[in-house]
Coordinates of C-alpha atoms and ligand atoms in Angstrom, one line a residue:
Chain X
X28 CA 143.9 237.9 112.4
X29 CA 143.0 241.6 112.6
X30 CA 143.4 243.7 109.5
X31 CA 144.9 247.2 109.8
X32 CA 142.7 249.8 108.2
X33 CA 143.7 253.2 107.0
X34 CA 141.7 256.4 106.2
X35 CA 142.2 255.6 102.5
X36 CA 140.6 252.1 102.6
X37 CA 138.1 252.5 105.5
X38 CA 135.2 252.8 103.1
X39 CA 136.1 249.8 101.1
X40 CA 137.1 247.6 104.0
X41 CA 134.4 248.5 106.5
X42 CA 131.5 250.5 105.1
X43 CA 131.2 248.7 101.8
X44 CA 131.2 245.2 103.5
X45 CA 128.1 243.1 104.1
X46 CA 127.9 241.3 107.4
X47 CA 129.5 242.2 110.7
X48 CA 132.8 244.2 110.9
X49 CA 134.3 245.1 114.2
X50 CA 136.7 248.1 114.3
X51 CA 139.1 248.7 117.2
X52 CA 140.2 252.3 117.4
X53 CA 143.6 252.4 119.2
X54 CA 146.9 254.1 119.6
X55 CA 150.3 253.0 120.8
X56 CA 150.4 255.4 123.8
X57 CA 147.1 254.1 125.2
X58 CA 147.5 251.6 128.1
X59 CA 144.0 250.0 128.0
X60 CA 144.4 249.7 124.2
X61 CA 147.5 247.5 124.7
X62 CA 145.6 245.3 127.1
X63 CA 142.5 245.0 124.8
X64 CA 144.5 244.1 121.7
X65 CA 145.5 240.6 122.6
X66 CA 141.9 239.9 123.9
X67 CA 140.3 241.0 120.6
X68 CA 143.0 239.2 118.6
X69 CA 142.1 236.0 120.5
X70 CA 138.4 236.6 119.9
X71 CA 139.0 237.3 116.2
X72 CA 140.6 233.8 115.8
X73 CA 137.6 232.2 117.4
X74 CA 134.8 234.2 115.7
X75 CA 135.8 233.9 112.1
X76 CA 132.2 234.7 111.1
X77 CA 132.8 238.4 111.8
X78 CA 135.6 240.5 110.3
X79 CA 137.9 242.1 112.9
X80 CA 139.9 245.2 112.0
X81 CA 141.9 248.0 113.8
X82 CA 142.5 251.6 113.1
X83 CA 145.4 253.6 114.6
X84 CA 143.9 257.0 115.5
X85 CA 147.2 258.8 115.3
X86 CA 147.8 257.8 111.7
X87 CA 144.1 258.0 110.7
X88 CA 142.5 261.1 112.1
X89 CA 139.8 261.3 109.5
X90 CA 138.2 258.0 110.4
X91 CA 138.3 258.8 114.1
X92 CA 136.7 262.2 113.4
X93 CA 134.0 260.8 111.1
X94 CA 132.9 258.4 113.8
X95 CA 133.3 260.9 116.7
X96 CA 135.8 258.8 118.6
X97 CA 136.3 260.7 121.9
X98 CA 138.0 258.1 124.0
X99 CA 140.1 255.1 123.2
X100 CA 139.9 252.2 123.1
X101 CA 136.6 252.4 121.3
X102 CA 135.1 249.4 119.4
X103 CA 132.5 250.1 116.7
X104 CA 130.4 247.2 115.4
X105 CA 129.3 247.7 111.8
X106 CA 126.5 245.6 110.2
X107 CA 126.1 245.9 106.4
X108 CA 128.1 249.2 106.5
X109 CA 126.2 250.9 109.3
X110 CA 127.3 251.4 112.9
X111 CA 125.1 249.2 115.1
X112 CA 126.9 249.3 118.4
X113 CA 129.7 251.1 120.3
X114 CA 131.8 250.0 123.2
X115 CA 134.2 252.3 125.0
X116 CA 137.1 251.1 127.2
X117 CA 138.5 247.8 128.0
X118 CA 136.1 244.8 128.3
X119 CA 136.6 241.1 129.1
X120 CA 136.5 238.7 126.2
X121 CA 133.1 237.2 127.2
X122 CA 131.5 240.6 127.0
X123 CA 133.0 241.4 123.6
X124 CA 131.8 238.0 122.3
X125 CA 128.2 238.8 123.5
X126 CA 128.4 242.1 121.8
X127 CA 129.4 240.8 118.4
X128 CA 127.0 237.7 118.7
X129 CA 124.0 240.1 118.9
X130 CA 124.5 241.0 115.3
X131 CA 125.2 237.7 113.7
Chain F
X21 CA 157.0 237.6 135.6
X22 CA 155.7 235.6 138.5
X23 CA 151.9 235.0 138.4
X24 CA 150.2 235.0 141.8
X25 CA 147.4 232.6 142.5
X26 CA 145.3 235.3 144.2
X27 CA 145.6 239.1 144.2
X28 CA 143.6 240.9 147.0
X29 CA 142.7 244.5 146.5
X30 CA 142.2 246.3 149.8
X31 CA 143.4 245.9 153.3
X32 CA 140.3 246.4 155.4
X33 CA 138.8 243.5 157.4
X34 CA 137.4 241.9 154.1
X35 CA 140.8 241.9 152.4
X36 CA 142.8 240.8 155.5
X37 CA 140.4 237.9 156.2
X38 CA 140.7 236.9 152.5
X39 CA 144.5 237.0 152.8
X40 CA 144.8 234.8 155.9
X41 CA 142.4 232.2 154.5
X42 CA 144.1 232.0 151.2
X43 CA 147.5 231.7 153.0
X44 CA 146.2 228.9 155.2
X45 CA 145.3 227.1 151.9
X46 CA 148.9 227.5 150.7
X47 CA 148.2 229.9 147.9
X48 CA 150.7 232.4 146.6
X49 CA 149.1 235.7 147.3
X50 CA 149.6 239.4 147.0
X51 CA 147.6 242.0 148.9
X52 CA 147.4 245.7 148.1
X53 CA 146.5 248.4 150.7
X54 CA 147.7 250.9 153.3
X55 CA 149.8 250.9 156.4
X56 CA 146.9 251.8 158.5
X57 CA 144.9 249.0 156.8
X58 CA 141.7 251.0 156.6
X59 CA 140.8 254.6 157.6
X60 CA 137.4 253.3 158.7
X61 CA 139.0 250.9 161.1
X62 CA 141.3 253.4 162.9
X63 CA 138.5 255.9 163.2
X64 CA 136.0 253.8 165.1
X65 CA 135.9 254.9 168.8
X66 CA 134.3 251.7 170.3
X67 CA 133.3 248.5 168.7
X68 CA 130.8 246.3 170.5
X69 CA 129.7 244.0 167.7
X70 CA 132.9 242.2 166.7
X71 CA 132.5 238.8 168.3
X72 CA 135.2 238.1 170.9
X73 CA 136.3 241.7 171.3
X74 CA 133.7 243.6 173.4
X75 CA 134.5 247.3 173.9
X76 CA 137.6 247.4 171.7
X77 CA 138.6 250.6 169.9
X78 CA 139.3 250.6 166.2
X79 CA 143.0 251.3 166.8
X80 CA 143.2 248.3 169.2
X81 CA 141.5 246.0 166.7
X82 CA 143.9 247.2 164.0
X83 CA 146.8 246.1 166.2
X84 CA 145.2 242.7 166.7
X85 CA 144.8 242.4 162.9
X86 CA 148.4 243.4 162.5
X87 CA 149.7 240.8 164.9
X88 CA 147.6 238.2 163.1
X89 CA 148.9 238.8 159.6
X90 CA 152.5 239.2 160.9
X91 CA 152.3 235.9 162.6
X92 CA 151.3 234.4 159.3
X93 CA 154.0 236.2 157.3
X94 CA 151.6 238.2 155.2
X95 CA 153.1 241.4 153.8
X96 CA 151.0 244.1 152.4
X97 CA 152.1 245.8 149.2
X98 CA 151.5 249.5 150.0
X99 CA 150.3 250.6 146.6
X100 CA 147.1 251.8 145.1
X101 CA 145.8 249.7 142.2
X102 CA 144.7 251.7 139.2
X103 CA 143.1 249.1 137.0
X104 CA 142.5 245.4 136.7
X105 CA 142.1 243.9 133.3
X106 CA 140.5 240.4 132.8
X107 CA 142.8 239.0 130.1
X108 CA 141.0 235.6 130.0
X109 CA 143.3 233.1 131.7
X110 CA 144.6 235.7 134.1
X111 CA 144.3 239.3 135.3
X112 CA 146.7 242.2 134.7
X113 CA 146.9 244.5 137.7
X114 CA 148.2 248.0 136.9
X115 CA 150.0 249.9 139.7
X116 CA 151.5 253.1 138.3
X117 CA 154.4 251.8 136.2
X118 CA 154.3 248.2 137.4
X119 CA 152.1 245.4 136.1
X120 CA 151.3 242.4 138.3
X121 CA 149.6 239.2 137.2
X122 CA 147.3 236.9 139.1
X123 CA 145.1 234.0 138.2
X124 CA 142.3 235.3 140.3
X125 CA 141.3 238.5 142.1
X126 CA 139.4 239.4 145.3
X127 CA 138.1 243.0 145.2
X128 CA 137.8 244.3 148.8
X129 CA 138.0 248.0 148.3
X130 CA 135.4 249.2 150.8
X131 CA 133.0 252.0 149.8
X132 CA 134.2 255.5 149.6
X133 CA 133.7 256.6 146.0
X134 CA 131.9 259.8 145.5
X135 CA 128.6 259.9 143.6
X136 CA 128.9 260.6 139.8
X137 CA 127.9 264.0 138.4
X138 CA 124.6 264.3 136.6
X139 CA 125.3 263.2 133.0
X140 CA 128.7 261.7 133.9
X141 CA 127.7 258.1 133.1
X142 CA 125.5 259.0 130.1
X143 CA 128.4 260.8 128.4
X144 CA 131.2 258.5 129.3
X145 CA 133.3 258.0 126.2
X146 CA 131.3 260.7 124.5
X147 CA 133.4 263.5 125.8
X148 CA 133.6 262.4 129.5
X149 CA 136.8 260.6 130.4
X150 CA 138.8 259.6 133.5
X151 CA 142.3 259.6 132.1
X152 CA 143.2 262.9 130.6
X153 CA 146.7 261.9 129.5
X154 CA 145.3 258.9 127.7
X155 CA 142.8 260.7 125.6
X156 CA 144.6 264.1 125.3
X157 CA 145.6 263.7 121.6
X158 CA 141.9 263.3 120.6
X159 CA 141.3 266.9 122.0
X160 CA 144.0 268.7 119.9
X161 CA 142.8 272.3 119.4
X162 CA 139.5 271.7 121.3
X163 CA 138.2 273.0 124.5
X164 CA 138.8 270.8 127.5
X165 CA 137.6 271.0 131.1
X166 CA 139.3 269.2 134.0
X167 CA 137.5 268.7 137.3
X168 CA 140.4 267.8 139.7
X169 CA 139.9 266.3 143.1
X170 CA 143.6 266.2 144.0
X171 CA 147.0 267.7 143.2
X172 CA 147.9 264.9 140.7
X173 CA 145.1 266.2 138.5
X174 CA 147.1 269.4 138.0
X175 CA 149.8 267.5 136.3
X176 CA 147.3 265.9 133.9
X177 CA 145.7 269.3 133.2
X178 CA 149.1 270.8 132.4
X179 CA 149.8 268.1 129.9
X180 CA 146.4 268.4 128.2
X181 CA 146.7 272.2 128.0
X182 CA 149.7 271.8 125.7
X183 CA 147.4 270.3 123.1
X184 CA 144.0 271.8 123.8
X185 CA 143.0 275.2 122.5
X186 CA 141.5 276.2 125.9
X187 CA 141.6 274.5 129.3
X188 CA 139.4 275.1 132.3
X189 CA 140.5 273.7 135.6
X190 CA 137.9 273.2 138.3
X191 CA 139.6 272.4 141.6
X192 CA 137.5 270.5 144.2
X193 CA 140.1 271.1 146.9
X194 CA 142.0 274.1 148.3
X195 CA 145.7 274.5 147.6
X196 CA 148.3 276.5 145.6
X197 CA 147.5 275.4 142.1
X198 CA 150.6 274.7 140.1
X199 CA 149.2 275.2 136.6
X200 CA 150.6 276.4 133.4
X201 CA 149.9 280.0 132.2
X202 CA 146.8 280.1 130.0
X203 CA 144.8 277.6 132.1
X204 CA 141.7 279.2 133.5
X205 CA 140.9 278.3 137.0
X206 CA 137.2 278.2 137.7
X207 CA 136.2 278.1 141.4
X208 CA 132.6 276.9 141.1
X209 CA 130.6 273.8 141.8
X210 CA 129.9 271.4 138.9
X211 CA 126.2 270.5 138.7
X212 CA 125.3 268.9 135.3
X213 CA 126.8 267.7 132.0
X214 CA 124.7 268.4 129.0
X215 CA 124.8 267.7 125.2
X216 CA 123.1 265.8 122.4
X217 CA 125.3 263.0 121.1
X218 CA 128.3 264.2 123.0
X219 CA 129.3 266.6 125.7
X220 CA 128.6 270.3 124.8
X221 CA 128.3 272.1 128.1
X222 CA 129.2 271.9 131.8
X223 CA 126.7 273.6 134.0
X224 CA 128.2 275.1 137.2
X225 CA 126.2 276.7 140.0
X226 CA 126.8 280.2 138.7
X227 CA 128.1 279.8 135.2
X228 CA 128.2 277.5 132.1
X229 CA 131.2 276.3 130.2
X230 CA 131.1 275.3 126.6
X231 CA 133.5 272.3 126.3
X232 CA 134.3 269.5 124.0
X233 CA 135.9 267.3 126.6
X234 CA 135.5 266.8 130.3
X235 CA 137.9 264.9 132.5
X236 CA 136.9 263.9 136.0
X237 CA 140.0 263.0 138.1
X238 CA 139.1 261.6 141.5
X239 CA 141.0 260.0 144.4
X240 CA 138.8 256.9 144.6
X241 CA 137.5 255.0 141.8
X242 CA 134.3 252.9 141.5
X243 CA 134.7 249.2 141.2
X244 CA 133.4 249.2 137.6
X245 CA 136.2 251.6 136.7
X246 CA 138.7 249.6 138.6
X247 CA 137.7 246.4 136.9
X248 CA 136.3 247.3 133.4
X249 CA 133.3 245.0 132.7
X250 CA 132.4 244.4 136.3
X251 CA 128.7 244.2 136.8
X252 CA 127.2 246.6 139.5
X253 CA 123.8 246.7 141.0
X254 CA 122.6 249.8 142.9
X255 CA 126.1 251.1 143.5
X256 CA 127.5 247.7 144.7
X257 CA 129.3 244.9 143.0
X258 CA 126.9 242.1 142.1
X259 CA 127.9 238.8 143.6
X260 CA 126.3 235.4 144.4
X261 CA 126.5 233.4 147.6
X262 CA 130.0 232.3 146.8
X263 CA 131.1 236.0 146.3
X264 CA 131.5 235.3 142.6
X265 CA 131.1 238.4 140.3
X266 CA 130.1 238.3 136.6
X267 CA 133.8 238.0 135.6
X268 CA 135.2 234.5 135.8
X269 CA 138.0 234.4 138.4
X270 CA 137.0 237.7 140.0
X271 CA 135.4 237.7 143.5
X272 CA 134.4 240.5 145.8
X273 CA 133.8 241.0 149.6
X274 CA 133.0 243.6 152.2
X275 CA 131.3 247.0 152.0
X276 CA 131.8 247.1 148.2
X277 CA 129.3 244.3 147.7
X278 CA 126.5 245.8 149.9
X279 CA 125.0 246.6 153.2
X280 CA 125.1 246.2 156.1
X281 CA 128.5 247.9 156.4
X282 CA 130.0 246.0 159.4
X283 CA 133.4 244.6 160.3
X284 CA 132.4 241.0 160.9
X285 CA 130.2 240.8 157.8
X286 CA 133.2 242.1 155.8
X287 CA 135.6 239.5 157.4
X288 CA 133.1 236.6 156.8
X289 CA 132.7 237.6 153.2
X290 CA 136.5 237.8 152.8
X291 CA 136.7 234.2 154.0
X292 CA 134.1 233.0 151.5
X293 CA 135.7 235.0 148.6
X294 CA 139.1 233.5 149.4
X295 CA 137.8 230.0 149.5
X296 CA 136.0 230.5 146.2
X297 CA 139.2 231.9 144.7
X298 CA 141.1 228.9 146.0
X299 CA 138.6 226.4 144.3
X300 CA 138.7 228.4 141.1
X301 CA 142.5 228.4 141.0
X302 CA 142.6 224.6 141.8
X303 CA 140.1 223.8 139.1
X304 CA 142.3 225.6 136.5
X305 CA 145.4 223.6 137.3
X306 CA 146.3 221.3 134.5
Ligands
LIG408 C1 133.7 255.9 162.3 C2 133.2 254.5 162.0 C3 132.8 253.6 162.9 C4 132.4 252.3 162.6 N1 132.1 251.5 163.6 C5 131.7 250.2 163.3 C6 131.4 249.3 164.4 O1 131.4 249.7 165.6 N2 131.1 248.0 164.0 C7 131.1 247.6 162.7 O2 130.9 246.4 162.5 N3 131.4 248.4 161.7 C8 131.7 249.7 162.0 N4 132.0 250.6 160.9 C9 131.9 250.1 159.5 C10 133.2 249.4 159.1 O3 134.3 250.3 159.2 C11 133.2 248.8 157.7 O4 132.0 248.1 157.5 C12 134.4 248.0 157.3 O5 135.6 248.7 157.5 C13 134.3 247.4 155.9 O6 135.5 246.7 155.6 P1 136.0 246.5 154.2 O7 137.2 245.6 154.3 O8 134.9 246.0 153.3 O9 136.4 247.9 153.6 P2 137.4 249.0 154.3 O10 137.5 248.9 155.7 O11 136.9 250.3 153.7 O12 138.8 248.7 153.6 C14 139.1 248.8 152.2 C15 140.5 249.2 152.0 O13 140.9 249.1 150.7 C16 141.6 250.2 150.3 N5 141.5 250.4 148.8 C17 140.4 250.9 148.1 N6 140.7 250.9 146.8 C18 142.0 250.5 146.7 C19 142.8 250.3 145.5 N7 142.4 250.6 144.3 N8 144.1 249.9 145.7 C20 144.5 249.5 147.0 N9 143.7 249.7 148.1 C21 142.5 250.1 148.0 C22 141.0 251.3 151.1 O14 141.8 252.5 151.1 C23 140.8 250.7 152.4 O15 142.0 250.7 153.2 C24 132.4 251.9 161.3 C25 132.8 252.8 160.2 C26 133.2 254.1 160.6 C27 133.7 255.0 159.5

């Protein structure tokens, strides 16, 4: 299950967390985001060792600005509160899994 | 929605050969391409290296191909595929407003894509994008530049200009540009994209533009853009002997996988790709 994060609790839910947190920046009008969502959702159910979250960029402009999101979908991987990796655009599940595994 | 066994992207010799071989194996296929099959086929004046057809012209060979696929009841879907997403068990194939689904894919798109600009790949997702309408809301009140290779790009530029504080349009073709008032048309050659962490400037041959975002809207798309996640090697799709790519269920054939660029090589690879796709689909059946 992926948790919805807002500007108001981004710090608490992502930056103040230890371990690996994946954040999916998306919006309802973005086609590739819609395709990526079920793929990450599936991965989140398999990789319970990481925390998977999503941020709607329309409703949460502050978080997207803070992390310089210039294109969506963008995935940020946080480890112990710091951004350690970025992935822009749709990717197949195997590649996403590889990306997250690097930091576990 | 019906899910095809194999979707073939491209109607050149590689795609057509993949189609006939998949059909012989009784697979439910869909093939995307053009009425002329391939502009490279109809342009060839004389072909002397396609076994069995000495001295044939490209147009004549095209007619032979046409007879062949018609005899086998293969119909080409005359549409351009925009994106293919590997969803895991299947692929989603985006064609304008329609989505098709297939268990496996054969990419046979030939090679026509223009070379990327200097800095284009480095700043992809850091200010450089290929879908202006997708990312427009992220550029509200910012400066955006659109490099347009065709008329459709004008529509995207018009849409983005409603949100951006300033929009530069750089046309790479000649026409009457139907652009909204306030859009600045820049007739100049783009050379280089520069910046630190993200795009800051576009260098043209006789001027520089400060810009927050840069959209490059082309006719043809590279395979890695067509199929996000597809592994490339020196400008071609990386495949093994069985025409398998790095993505499970995705195969490739023809000019898009490498030199030499020849008809009979493309057809041979189309055959291998189709047979590999057939085995893949069969192995998945429960
Ligand atoms: C003038 C000329 C003469 C030549 N002479 C010879 C010769 O004598 N002998 C020889 O062996 N070779 C010759 N060639 C080379 C030959 O044309 C190519 O090697 C061959 O066409 C490659 O086949 P292909 O199927 O890989 O790709 P192509 O023939 O390029 O076909 C790919 C097709 O896919 C379509 N496509 C691409 N992207 C999409 C998409 N997203 N959605 C839908 N459709 C898409 C393309 O528009 C195209 O129709 C010649 C080429 C030219 C230009």
